[in-house]
Amino acid sequence: MAELLRRGQKIQTTNLGVAIEVDQFLGAGTQGEVYRATMGKNAIALKWFFPEYIAQDRRLQERLLKAIQAGAPSNRFLWPMGLASLQGNPSFGYVMPLRRSNFKGIVDLLKKKINLSFRGLATAGFETSHSYFQLHSKGFCYRDINWGNIFLDPQSGEVCICDNDNVDVDGRPGPIAGTQSFMAPEIVRGEKLPSTQTDLHSLAVLLFLMFFIHHPLHGKLEQGIHCFNPAAMKKLYGTHPVFIFDPSNQTNRPVPGEQDNPIIFWGIYPAFLKNRFVEAFSKGLYDPNSRVGETVWRGDMIRLRDSIFYCSHCGQENFYDRETMIAQHKPIPCWNCKKEVTFPPRIRFGDVKKRNPKVVMLNYKTQLFPHHIDEKKMYDFSKPVAEVVQHPTEPNRWGLRNLSKEKWVLALADGTMKDVPPGKTAPFIKGIKIHFGKVEGEIQA
């Protein structure tokens, strides 16, 4: 196929008031082609639509203008900045930020071309959930959440979201129904149009793919399909969907030797995360109002990240799984080397009588952020307020250094109180309570 635009071609922008110059062809999809372009001295991306797609999607330009006027929900979105046109050419396109080279696709993760640590995955899970929360808060639905429009930095877990020309006002009819394996069952059955509620199903599928490197509905039933035709897909995703780990329906369990990824990872992640996926793909498959919201996923992803600790034998990341330990009456061995784990010190926030108190494992590089010590500062990662440090002359002694501008107050076991001013360190001694101002944390060692 010949490229729609040529290098050096000048394209007018209707919203930005400047011309851009086509630089390099980057790729093509079903809707159009994407180019690297320059706007002054800045590199940007230009998506140019196929004429036949424009004819099919009559509301495309209207949708793009609404998105441009509303502005990006956050800098995680490669959001439309302005429309682009060429005199005498019936097609058009739009300008957006250029995706940085450090971002890799979810497909690369599924094909094991990139690896993320569990911390990186938890961060990516949080950022994905948080980004869609921000999108939905602006009154938009994405319509086509799938593995092709999320990119992530393998080192940090930071995400960026592309293909935002699919975004529409929540509830508006349009030609884009989604990618079938990510569609909510009611869309597959032809009963509903995309909405924020159907986005929640697609988000849960995407998160499961990221964490288990497998689709949540692909088990024995999928393996038994010999011709993956529209009728088979409608049954698998729409009329008879069954979660592969549904506790009350075992007909679609993963097949050992063929579908090992979810089997392996189901044995690694803590109970609270597995239970959340059970919630998402049991009642949530059939009742849109029972789907897991972005705020719940955000909290789970932060909890997952805070629960990571390192095996003292092999160094692999493990998870502090309080629920499973209580049920089994013993610690869980390392998933990698199978040896008994030794927990690092940890800090427990809030009331000890709570069913699921907030616990943060205090590893050698753990940091606490404002949201840990102030519930009103939700998901604030702007600047750490504390960090784990080693004693300068006694390597076996560790503590929590105050990086905030406020003093902490220690409550010692004998009832005495001691101030910890900014820059000073609270020791890791079992039972010590640290008053951070608005919350209290207790050191467990």
Tab-separated table of C-alpha atoms in Angstrom:
chain	number	residue	atom	x	y	z
A	1	MET	CA	0.000	0.000	0.000
A	2	ALA	CA	1.286	3.463	-0.921
A	3	GLU	CA	1.682	5.915	1.950
A	4	LEU	CA	-0.969	8.632	2.095
A	5	LEU	CA	1.517	11.435	2.791
A	6	ARG	CA	5.079	12.080	1.681
A	7	ARG	CA	8.113	13.264	3.564
A	8	GLY	CA	8.515	17.043	3.589
A	9	GLN	CA	4.838	17.670	2.889
A	10	LYS	CA	3.346	20.660	4.720
A	11	ILE	CA	0.044	20.055	6.533
A	12	GLN	CA	-2.152	22.794	7.944
A	13	THR	CA	-3.534	22.636	11.478
A	14	THR	CA	-6.916	24.207	12.085
A	15	ASN	CA	-6.676	24.557	15.862
A	16	LEU	CA	-2.993	25.242	16.399
A	17	GLY	CA	-2.661	27.874	13.681
A	18	VAL	CA	0.682	26.563	12.394
A	19	ALA	CA	1.777	24.249	9.609
A	20	ILE	CA	3.504	20.965	10.376
A	21	GLU	CA	5.948	19.067	8.182
A	22	VAL	CA	5.728	15.314	7.588
A	23	ASP	CA	8.971	13.606	8.553
A	24	GLN	CA	8.675	9.813	8.738
A	25	PHE	CA	6.057	7.091	8.260
A	26	LEU	CA	5.626	5.155	11.524
A	27	GLY	CA	2.869	2.645	10.830
A	28	ALA	CA	-0.669	1.957	9.690
A	29	GLY	CA	-3.828	0.432	11.131
A	30	THR	CA	-7.439	-0.079	10.137
A	31	GLN	CA	-8.283	3.621	10.516
A	32	GLY	CA	-5.295	5.327	8.942
A	33	GLU	CA	-1.561	5.975	9.059
A	34	VAL	CA	0.664	7.545	11.702
A	35	TYR	CA	3.644	9.755	10.896
A	36	ARG	CA	6.350	11.504	12.802
A	37	ALA	CA	6.162	15.212	12.017
A	38	THR	CA	7.714	18.454	13.167
A	39	MET	CA	5.958	21.546	14.460
A	40	GLY	CA	8.608	24.216	14.643
A	41	LYS	CA	11.443	22.533	16.529
A	42	ASN	CA	9.208	19.983	18.238
A	43	ALA	CA	8.642	16.392	17.139
A	44	ILE	CA	4.990	15.358	17.182
A	45	ALA	CA	2.812	12.562	15.822
A	46	LEU	CA	0.287	12.936	13.013
A	47	LYS	CA	-2.499	10.447	12.405
A	48	TRP	CA	-4.020	10.663	8.909
A	49	PHE	CA	-7.277	8.803	8.265
A	50	PHE	CA	-8.169	6.667	5.258
A	51	PRO	CA	-10.985	8.243	3.191
A	52	GLU	CA	-13.052	5.072	3.499
A	53	TYR	CA	-12.829	5.193	7.285
A	54	ILE	CA	-13.955	8.831	7.335
A	55	ALA	CA	-16.961	7.845	5.216
A	56	GLN	CA	-17.801	5.101	7.711
A	57	ASP	CA	-17.293	7.152	10.890
A	58	ARG	CA	-19.475	10.196	10.279
A	59	ARG	CA	-18.965	11.650	13.755
A	60	LEU	CA	-15.173	11.353	13.739
A	61	GLN	CA	-14.417	15.060	13.295
A	62	GLU	CA	-17.066	16.074	15.831
A	63	ARG	CA	-15.632	13.609	18.339
A	64	LEU	CA	-12.091	14.866	17.827
A	65	LEU	CA	-13.137	18.490	18.265
A	66	LYS	CA	-14.874	17.654	21.554
A	67	ALA	CA	-11.732	15.904	22.786
A	68	ILE	CA	-9.503	18.804	21.733
A	69	GLN	CA	-11.759	21.322	23.446
A	70	ALA	CA	-11.990	19.238	26.637
A	71	GLY	CA	-8.227	18.704	26.856
A	72	ALA	CA	-6.327	15.629	27.971
A	73	PRO	CA	-7.431	13.974	31.238
A	74	SER	CA	-3.724	13.776	32.140
A	75	ASN	CA	-0.299	13.661	30.514
A	76	ARG	CA	-0.605	9.880	30.288
A	77	PHE	CA	-2.814	10.287	27.202
A	78	LEU	CA	-1.420	10.960	23.724
A	79	TRP	CA	-4.361	13.279	23.315
A	80	PRO	CA	-5.477	15.082	20.132
A	81	MET	CA	-3.988	18.601	20.091
A	82	GLY	CA	-5.422	19.900	16.817
A	83	LEU	CA	-6.979	18.846	13.537
A	84	ALA	CA	-4.832	18.666	10.387
A	85	SER	CA	-5.910	19.129	6.781
A	86	LEU	CA	-4.460	19.358	3.287
A	87	GLN	CA	-5.925	21.645	0.635
A	88	GLY	CA	-7.652	19.669	-2.101
A	89	ASN	CA	-7.533	16.445	-0.079
A	90	PRO	CA	-10.843	15.140	1.335
A	91	SER	CA	-9.050	13.282	4.143
A	92	PHE	CA	-7.886	14.820	7.380
A	93	GLY	CA	-5.998	13.884	10.513
A	94	TYR	CA	-4.963	15.151	13.893
A	95	VAL	CA	-1.816	16.049	15.785
A	96	MET	CA	-0.849	14.477	19.110
A	97	PRO	CA	2.256	14.079	21.284
A	98	LEU	CA	4.833	11.595	20.009
A	99	ARG	CA	5.191	8.405	22.026
A	100	ARG	CA	8.637	8.201	23.614
A	101	SER	CA	10.870	5.282	22.589
A	102	ASN	CA	11.063	3.879	26.138
A	103	PHE	CA	7.376	2.913	26.000
A	104	LYS	CA	6.655	-0.624	24.826
A	105	GLY	CA	3.370	-2.297	23.961
A	106	ILE	CA	1.383	-4.747	26.061
A	107	VAL	CA	1.866	-7.197	23.182
A	108	ASP	CA	5.622	-7.075	23.896
A	109	LEU	CA	4.844	-8.062	27.484
A	110	LEU	CA	2.624	-10.941	26.381
A	111	LYS	CA	5.306	-12.188	23.970
A	112	LYS	CA	7.984	-11.864	26.689
A	113	LYS	CA	9.968	-9.365	24.642
A	114	ILE	CA	10.040	-7.174	27.742
A	115	ASN	CA	9.950	-8.022	31.435
A	116	LEU	CA	8.526	-5.998	34.287
A	117	SER	CA	9.176	-6.481	37.953
A	118	PHE	CA	6.101	-7.051	40.106
A	119	ARG	CA	6.570	-3.518	41.396
A	120	GLY	CA	6.606	-2.241	37.818
A	121	LEU	CA	3.448	-4.213	37.032
A	122	ALA	CA	1.675	-2.884	40.117
A	123	THR	CA	2.675	0.645	39.139
A	124	ALA	CA	1.429	0.092	35.580
A	125	GLY	CA	-1.824	-1.338	36.942
A	126	PHE	CA	-2.308	1.716	39.138
A	127	GLU	CA	-1.490	4.151	36.347
A	128	THR	CA	-3.844	2.392	33.927
A	129	SER	CA	-6.742	2.382	36.414
A	130	HIS	CA	-6.051	5.960	37.473
A	131	SER	CA	-5.884	7.182	33.864
A	132	TYR	CA	-9.249	5.687	32.953
A	133	PHE	CA	-10.717	7.108	36.147
A	134	GLN	CA	-9.565	10.547	35.014
A	135	LEU	CA	-11.028	9.968	31.543
A	136	HIS	CA	-14.389	8.834	32.904
A	137	SER	CA	-14.449	11.764	35.329
A	138	LYS	CA	-14.515	14.105	32.331
A	139	GLY	CA	-17.686	12.449	31.035
A	140	PHE	CA	-15.968	10.348	28.372
A	141	CYS	CA	-15.868	6.624	27.691
A	142	TYR	CA	-12.973	5.075	25.795
A	143	ARG	CA	-15.082	2.533	23.830
A	144	ASP	CA	-12.182	0.284	22.793
A	145	ILE	CA	-9.828	-0.511	25.684
A	146	ASN	CA	-7.548	-3.303	24.452
A	147	TRP	CA	-3.944	-4.454	24.475
A	148	GLY	CA	-3.053	-2.292	21.461
A	149	ASN	CA	-3.651	1.131	22.964
A	150	ILE	CA	-1.672	0.890	26.204
A	151	PHE	CA	2.101	1.310	26.281
A	152	LEU	CA	4.336	1.105	29.322
A	153	ASP	CA	7.861	1.839	30.443
A	154	PRO	CA	9.389	-1.522	31.473
A	155	GLN	CA	11.636	0.171	34.028
A	156	SER	CA	9.185	2.407	35.888
A	157	GLY	CA	5.739	1.029	35.028
A	158	GLU	CA	4.620	4.440	33.725
A	159	VAL	CA	1.956	4.125	31.027
A	160	CYS	CA	0.811	6.104	28.012
A	161	ILE	CA	-2.516	5.663	26.219
A	162	CYS	CA	-2.926	6.164	22.489
A	163	ASP	CA	-5.780	5.847	19.940
A	164	ASN	CA	-7.749	8.509	21.758
A	165	ASP	CA	-9.782	9.277	18.636
A	166	ASN	CA	-12.023	6.420	19.859
A	167	VAL	CA	-12.989	8.441	22.943
A	168	ASP	CA	-16.563	9.725	22.980
A	169	VAL	CA	-19.059	11.303	25.317
A	170	ASP	CA	-20.445	8.587	27.560
A	171	GLY	CA	-23.567	7.007	26.090
A	172	ARG	CA	-23.299	8.451	22.577
A	173	PRO	CA	-23.901	5.988	19.708
A	174	GLY	CA	-21.035	5.454	17.284
A	175	PRO	CA	-19.422	3.001	14.884
A	176	ILE	CA	-16.795	1.739	17.349
A	177	ALA	CA	-17.981	-1.127	19.533
A	178	GLY	CA	-14.565	-2.317	20.656
A	179	THR	CA	-12.296	-5.327	20.293
A	180	GLN	CA	-14.408	-8.446	20.784
A	181	SER	CA	-12.205	-10.241	23.303
A	182	PHE	CA	-12.312	-7.087	25.474
A	183	MET	CA	-15.975	-6.213	24.959
A	184	ALA	CA	-18.451	-6.475	27.794
A	185	PRO	CA	-20.757	-9.471	27.214
A	186	GLU	CA	-23.788	-7.253	26.678
A	187	ILE	CA	-22.026	-5.516	23.758
A	188	VAL	CA	-21.026	-8.863	22.251
A	189	ARG	CA	-24.667	-9.951	22.478
A	190	GLY	CA	-25.738	-6.740	20.717
A	191	GLU	CA	-27.777	-5.467	23.668
A	192	LYS	CA	-25.797	-2.360	24.679
A	193	LEU	CA	-23.501	0.327	23.299
A	194	PRO	CA	-20.080	1.174	24.787
A	195	SER	CA	-20.212	3.200	28.002
A	196	THR	CA	-18.191	3.781	31.147
A	197	GLN	CA	-19.779	0.622	32.587
A	198	THR	CA	-18.608	-1.481	29.640
A	199	ASP	CA	-15.185	0.191	29.871
A	200	LEU	CA	-14.900	-1.280	33.374
A	201	HIS	CA	-15.152	-4.808	31.975
A	202	SER	CA	-12.527	-4.022	29.326
A	203	LEU	CA	-10.260	-2.538	32.016
A	204	ALA	CA	-10.545	-5.714	34.121
A	205	VAL	CA	-9.647	-7.851	31.087
A	206	LEU	CA	-6.644	-5.644	30.361
A	207	LEU	CA	-5.409	-5.803	33.973
A	208	PHE	CA	-5.792	-9.588	34.047
A	209	LEU	CA	-3.778	-9.848	30.825
A	210	MET	CA	-1.024	-7.697	32.283
A	211	PHE	CA	-0.746	-9.661	35.524
A	212	PHE	CA	-1.415	-13.199	34.310
A	213	ILE	CA	-0.206	-12.987	30.669
A	214	HIS	CA	-3.462	-14.636	29.665
A	215	HIS	CA	-7.084	-13.807	28.863
A	216	PRO	CA	-9.517	-14.329	31.781
A	217	LEU	CA	-12.017	-16.320	29.660
A	218	HIS	CA	-9.541	-18.530	27.782
A	219	GLY	CA	-9.560	-21.921	29.469
A	220	LYS	CA	-10.769	-25.401	28.633
A	221	LEU	CA	-13.771	-24.036	26.727
A	222	GLU	CA	-11.562	-21.922	24.476
A	223	GLN	CA	-9.194	-24.858	23.919
A	224	GLY	CA	-12.145	-26.921	22.723
A	225	ILE	CA	-13.008	-24.479	19.942
A	226	HIS	CA	-11.741	-25.866	16.625
A	227	CYS	CA	-13.071	-23.050	14.445
A	228	PHE	CA	-12.816	-19.639	16.065
A	229	ASN	CA	-15.635	-18.151	14.009
A	230	PRO	CA	-18.091	-15.356	14.966
A	231	ALA	CA	-20.534	-17.839	16.508
A	232	ALA	CA	-17.819	-19.341	18.720
A	233	MET	CA	-16.563	-15.906	19.794
A	234	LYS	CA	-20.090	-14.739	20.617
A	235	LYS	CA	-20.586	-17.762	22.866
A	236	LEU	CA	-17.163	-17.458	24.563
A	237	TYR	CA	-17.313	-13.698	25.190
A	238	GLY	CA	-21.037	-12.945	25.122
A	239	THR	CA	-23.657	-15.583	25.764
A	240	HIS	CA	-21.750	-18.095	27.932
A	241	PRO	CA	-18.626	-16.413	29.356
A	242	VAL	CA	-16.965	-18.273	32.249
A	243	PHE	CA	-14.006	-16.961	34.238
A	244	ILE	CA	-11.137	-19.448	34.243
A	245	PHE	CA	-10.938	-19.281	38.058
A	246	ASP	CA	-14.637	-18.969	38.824
A	247	PRO	CA	-14.985	-20.594	42.285
A	248	SER	CA	-18.479	-21.961	41.542
A	249	ASN	CA	-17.973	-23.067	37.930
A	250	GLN	CA	-14.935	-25.181	37.078
A	251	THR	CA	-15.839	-25.928	33.456
A	252	ASN	CA	-13.333	-23.432	32.047
A	253	ARG	CA	-10.202	-24.002	34.102
A	254	PRO	CA	-6.826	-23.371	32.379
A	255	VAL	CA	-5.446	-26.472	30.672
A	256	PRO	CA	-2.070	-27.565	32.154
A	257	GLY	CA	0.657	-27.751	29.541
A	258	GLU	CA	-1.298	-25.460	27.212
A	259	GLN	CA	-2.290	-22.530	29.406
A	260	ASP	CA	0.319	-22.519	32.161
A	261	ASN	CA	0.796	-18.767	32.663
A	262	PRO	CA	-2.413	-18.152	34.627
A	263	ILE	CA	-1.898	-21.340	36.663
A	264	ILE	CA	1.586	-20.229	37.722
A	265	PHE	CA	0.684	-16.622	38.491
A	266	TRP	CA	-2.514	-17.550	40.348
A	267	GLY	CA	-0.242	-19.289	42.842
A	268	ILE	CA	1.942	-16.197	43.280
A	269	TYR	CA	-0.367	-13.228	43.776
A	270	PRO	CA	-1.955	-12.501	47.170
A	271	ALA	CA	-5.524	-13.471	47.974
A	272	PHE	CA	-6.928	-9.934	47.926
A	273	LEU	CA	-5.924	-9.442	44.270
A	274	LYS	CA	-7.239	-12.839	43.183
A	275	ASN	CA	-10.502	-12.202	45.001
A	276	ARG	CA	-10.857	-8.907	43.175
A	277	PHE	CA	-10.564	-10.624	39.797
A	278	VAL	CA	-13.119	-13.213	40.927
A	279	GLU	CA	-15.436	-10.300	41.752
A	280	ALA	CA	-14.791	-8.687	38.362
A	281	PHE	CA	-15.462	-11.853	36.365
A	282	SER	CA	-18.270	-13.494	38.318
A	283	LYS	CA	-21.140	-11.084	39.023
A	284	GLY	CA	-19.408	-8.439	36.936
A	285	LEU	CA	-19.782	-10.516	33.767
A	286	TYR	CA	-23.551	-10.379	33.972
A	287	ASP	CA	-24.362	-7.311	36.069
A	288	PRO	CA	-22.769	-4.055	34.842
A	289	ASN	CA	-23.519	-2.409	38.186
A	290	SER	CA	-21.413	-5.039	39.994
A	291	ARG	CA	-18.230	-4.342	38.036
A	292	VAL	CA	-15.076	-3.302	39.839
A	293	GLY	CA	-14.559	0.456	39.613
A	294	GLU	CA	-11.323	2.236	38.860
A	295	THR	CA	-11.030	3.552	42.411
A	296	VAL	CA	-11.120	0.011	43.810
A	297	TRP	CA	-8.459	-1.106	41.324
A	298	ARG	CA	-6.323	1.918	42.244
A	299	GLY	CA	-6.399	0.976	45.906
A	300	ASP	CA	-5.603	-2.666	45.144
A	301	MET	CA	-2.628	-1.765	42.960
A	302	ILE	CA	-1.132	0.452	45.647
A	303	ARG	CA	-1.732	-2.263	48.239
A	304	LEU	CA	-0.067	-4.789	45.942
A	305	ARG	CA	2.978	-2.563	45.506
A	306	ASP	CA	3.213	-1.938	49.252
A	307	SER	CA	3.060	-5.697	49.962
A	308	ILE	CA	6.194	-6.591	47.975
A	309	PHE	CA	9.249	-7.889	49.810
A	310	TYR	CA	12.354	-9.759	48.686
A	311	CYS	CA	13.243	-13.360	49.447
A	312	SER	CA	16.390	-13.460	51.585
A	313	HIS	CA	17.534	-16.623	49.764
A	314	CYS	CA	17.009	-15.930	46.055
A	315	GLY	CA	16.129	-12.227	46.001
A	316	GLN	CA	12.846	-12.651	44.108
A	317	GLU	CA	9.880	-10.368	44.797
A	318	ASN	CA	7.214	-11.980	46.968
A	319	PHE	CA	3.941	-10.654	48.409
A	320	TYR	CA	2.894	-10.264	52.019
A	321	ASP	CA	-0.389	-12.201	51.906
A	322	ARG	CA	-2.005	-11.759	55.303
A	323	GLU	CA	-5.290	-13.501	54.412
A	324	THR	CA	-3.635	-16.672	53.107
A	325	MET	CA	-1.232	-16.846	56.057
A	326	ILE	CA	-4.136	-16.610	58.499
A	327	ALA	CA	-6.026	-19.331	56.604
A	328	GLN	CA	-2.993	-21.652	56.470
A	329	HIS	CA	-1.677	-20.742	59.945
A	330	LYS	CA	1.846	-20.358	58.562
A	331	PRO	CA	3.946	-18.151	56.279
A	332	ILE	CA	3.876	-18.871	52.551
A	333	PRO	CA	7.218	-20.095	51.142
A	334	CYS	CA	8.962	-18.189	48.378
A	335	TRP	CA	7.245	-18.953	45.077
A	336	ASN	CA	10.616	-19.167	43.304
A	337	CYS	CA	13.027	-21.097	45.538
A	338	LYS	CA	10.333	-22.673	47.790
A	339	LYS	CA	12.305	-21.810	50.927
A	340	GLU	CA	10.801	-20.293	54.053
A	341	VAL	CA	10.696	-16.507	53.814
A	342	THR	CA	11.867	-13.985	56.373
A	343	PHE	CA	9.780	-10.829	56.507
A	344	PRO	CA	11.485	-7.451	56.664
A	345	PRO	CA	10.128	-4.930	59.165
A	346	ARG	CA	6.760	-3.528	58.164
A	347	ILE	CA	4.566	-0.676	59.249
A	348	ARG	CA	0.860	-1.093	59.893
A	349	PHE	CA	-1.336	1.964	59.664
A	350	GLY	CA	-4.650	2.441	61.395
A	351	ASP	CA	-6.617	0.305	63.807
A	352	VAL	CA	-5.203	-3.165	64.471
A	353	LYS	CA	-8.790	-4.472	64.720
A	354	LYS	CA	-9.502	-3.584	61.105
A	355	ARG	CA	-10.015	-6.589	58.860
A	356	ASN	CA	-7.490	-5.368	56.286
A	357	PRO	CA	-5.234	-2.754	57.877
A	358	LYS	CA	-2.875	-0.908	55.544
A	359	VAL	CA	0.537	-2.599	55.689
A	360	VAL	CA	3.713	-1.417	53.960
A	361	MET	CA	6.737	-3.695	53.797
A	362	LEU	CA	9.868	-1.770	54.797
A	363	ASN	CA	12.443	-3.035	52.307
A	364	TYR	CA	15.876	-1.511	51.867
A	365	LYS	CA	14.548	1.003	49.303
A	366	THR	CA	10.957	1.556	50.459
A	367	GLN	CA	9.573	5.082	50.440
A	368	LEU	CA	6.369	6.401	51.967
A	369	PHE	CA	4.349	9.029	50.138
A	370	PRO	CA	1.782	11.614	51.258
A	371	HIS	CA	-1.143	9.255	50.630
A	372	HIS	CA	0.289	6.806	53.170
A	373	ILE	CA	0.109	9.302	56.045
A	374	ASP	CA	-2.780	11.521	54.976
A	375	GLU	CA	-5.962	9.940	53.625
A	376	LYS	CA	-6.981	13.247	52.034
A	377	LYS	CA	-3.945	13.176	49.744
A	378	MET	CA	-5.094	10.278	47.587
A	379	TYR	CA	-2.400	8.722	45.404
A	380	ASP	CA	0.002	11.613	45.842
A	381	PHE	CA	3.430	10.481	44.619
A	382	SER	CA	4.794	13.982	44.154
A	383	LYS	CA	7.500	13.673	46.802
A	384	PRO	CA	8.351	10.964	49.368
A	385	VAL	CA	7.767	11.830	53.023
A	386	ALA	CA	9.884	8.972	54.426
A	387	GLU	CA	12.495	6.463	53.304
A	388	VAL	CA	14.134	3.370	54.725
A	389	VAL	CA	17.795	3.998	55.574
A	390	GLN	CA	20.677	1.983	56.980
A	391	HIS	CA	22.565	3.107	60.080
A	392	PRO	CA	25.864	4.689	58.926
A	393	THR	CA	28.063	2.693	61.321
A	394	GLU	CA	25.910	-0.321	62.259
A	395	PRO	CA	24.815	-2.071	59.016
A	396	ASN	CA	22.320	-4.341	60.788
A	397	ARG	CA	20.301	-1.390	62.071
A	398	TRP	CA	17.669	0.206	59.892
A	399	GLY	CA	15.140	2.957	60.340
A	400	LEU	CA	12.659	5.297	58.713
A	401	ARG	CA	14.014	8.758	57.893
A	402	ASN	CA	11.674	11.729	58.069
A	403	LEU	CA	11.738	13.485	54.673
A	404	SER	CA	8.743	15.694	55.430
A	405	LYS	CA	8.667	19.221	56.832
A	406	GLU	CA	6.740	18.123	59.903
A	407	LYS	CA	8.011	16.401	63.032
A	408	TRP	CA	6.850	12.923	63.953
A	409	VAL	CA	6.255	11.691	67.495
A	410	LEU	CA	7.389	8.227	68.601
A	411	ALA	CA	5.486	6.356	71.286
A	412	LEU	CA	7.966	3.917	72.845
A	413	ALA	CA	7.065	0.623	74.517
A	414	ASP	CA	7.613	2.093	77.996
A	415	GLY	CA	5.147	4.893	77.299
A	416	THR	CA	7.683	7.664	76.729
A	417	MET	CA	7.371	10.004	73.767
A	418	LYS	CA	10.167	11.169	71.481
A	419	ASP	CA	10.205	13.673	68.639
A	420	VAL	CA	11.581	12.785	65.209
A	421	PRO	CA	12.266	16.112	63.462
A	422	PRO	CA	12.717	16.399	59.677
A	423	GLY	CA	15.913	14.671	58.600
A	424	LYS	CA	16.049	12.369	61.626
A	425	THR	CA	15.280	8.645	61.760
A	426	ALA	CA	12.840	6.462	63.672
A	427	PRO	CA	14.372	3.047	64.529
A	428	PHE	CA	12.810	-0.256	63.529
A	429	ILE	CA	11.860	-1.608	66.954
A	430	LYS	CA	8.831	-3.856	67.244
A	431	GLY	CA	5.855	-2.131	68.816
A	432	ILE	CA	7.047	1.450	68.332
A	433	LYS	CA	4.240	3.712	67.179
A	434	ILE	CA	4.910	6.678	64.939
A	435	HIS	CA	2.422	9.546	65.014
A	436	PHE	CA	2.687	11.187	61.593
A	437	GLY	CA	0.137	13.862	62.393
A	438	LYS	CA	-3.074	12.540	60.854
A	439	VAL	CA	-2.404	8.811	61.100
A	440	GLU	CA	-0.453	6.468	63.318
A	441	GLY	CA	1.767	3.616	62.181
A	442	GLU	CA	3.084	0.732	64.236
A	443	ILE	CA	6.402	-0.935	63.440
A	444	GLN	CA	6.291	-4.716	63.278
A	445	ALA	CA	9.613	-6.494	63.103
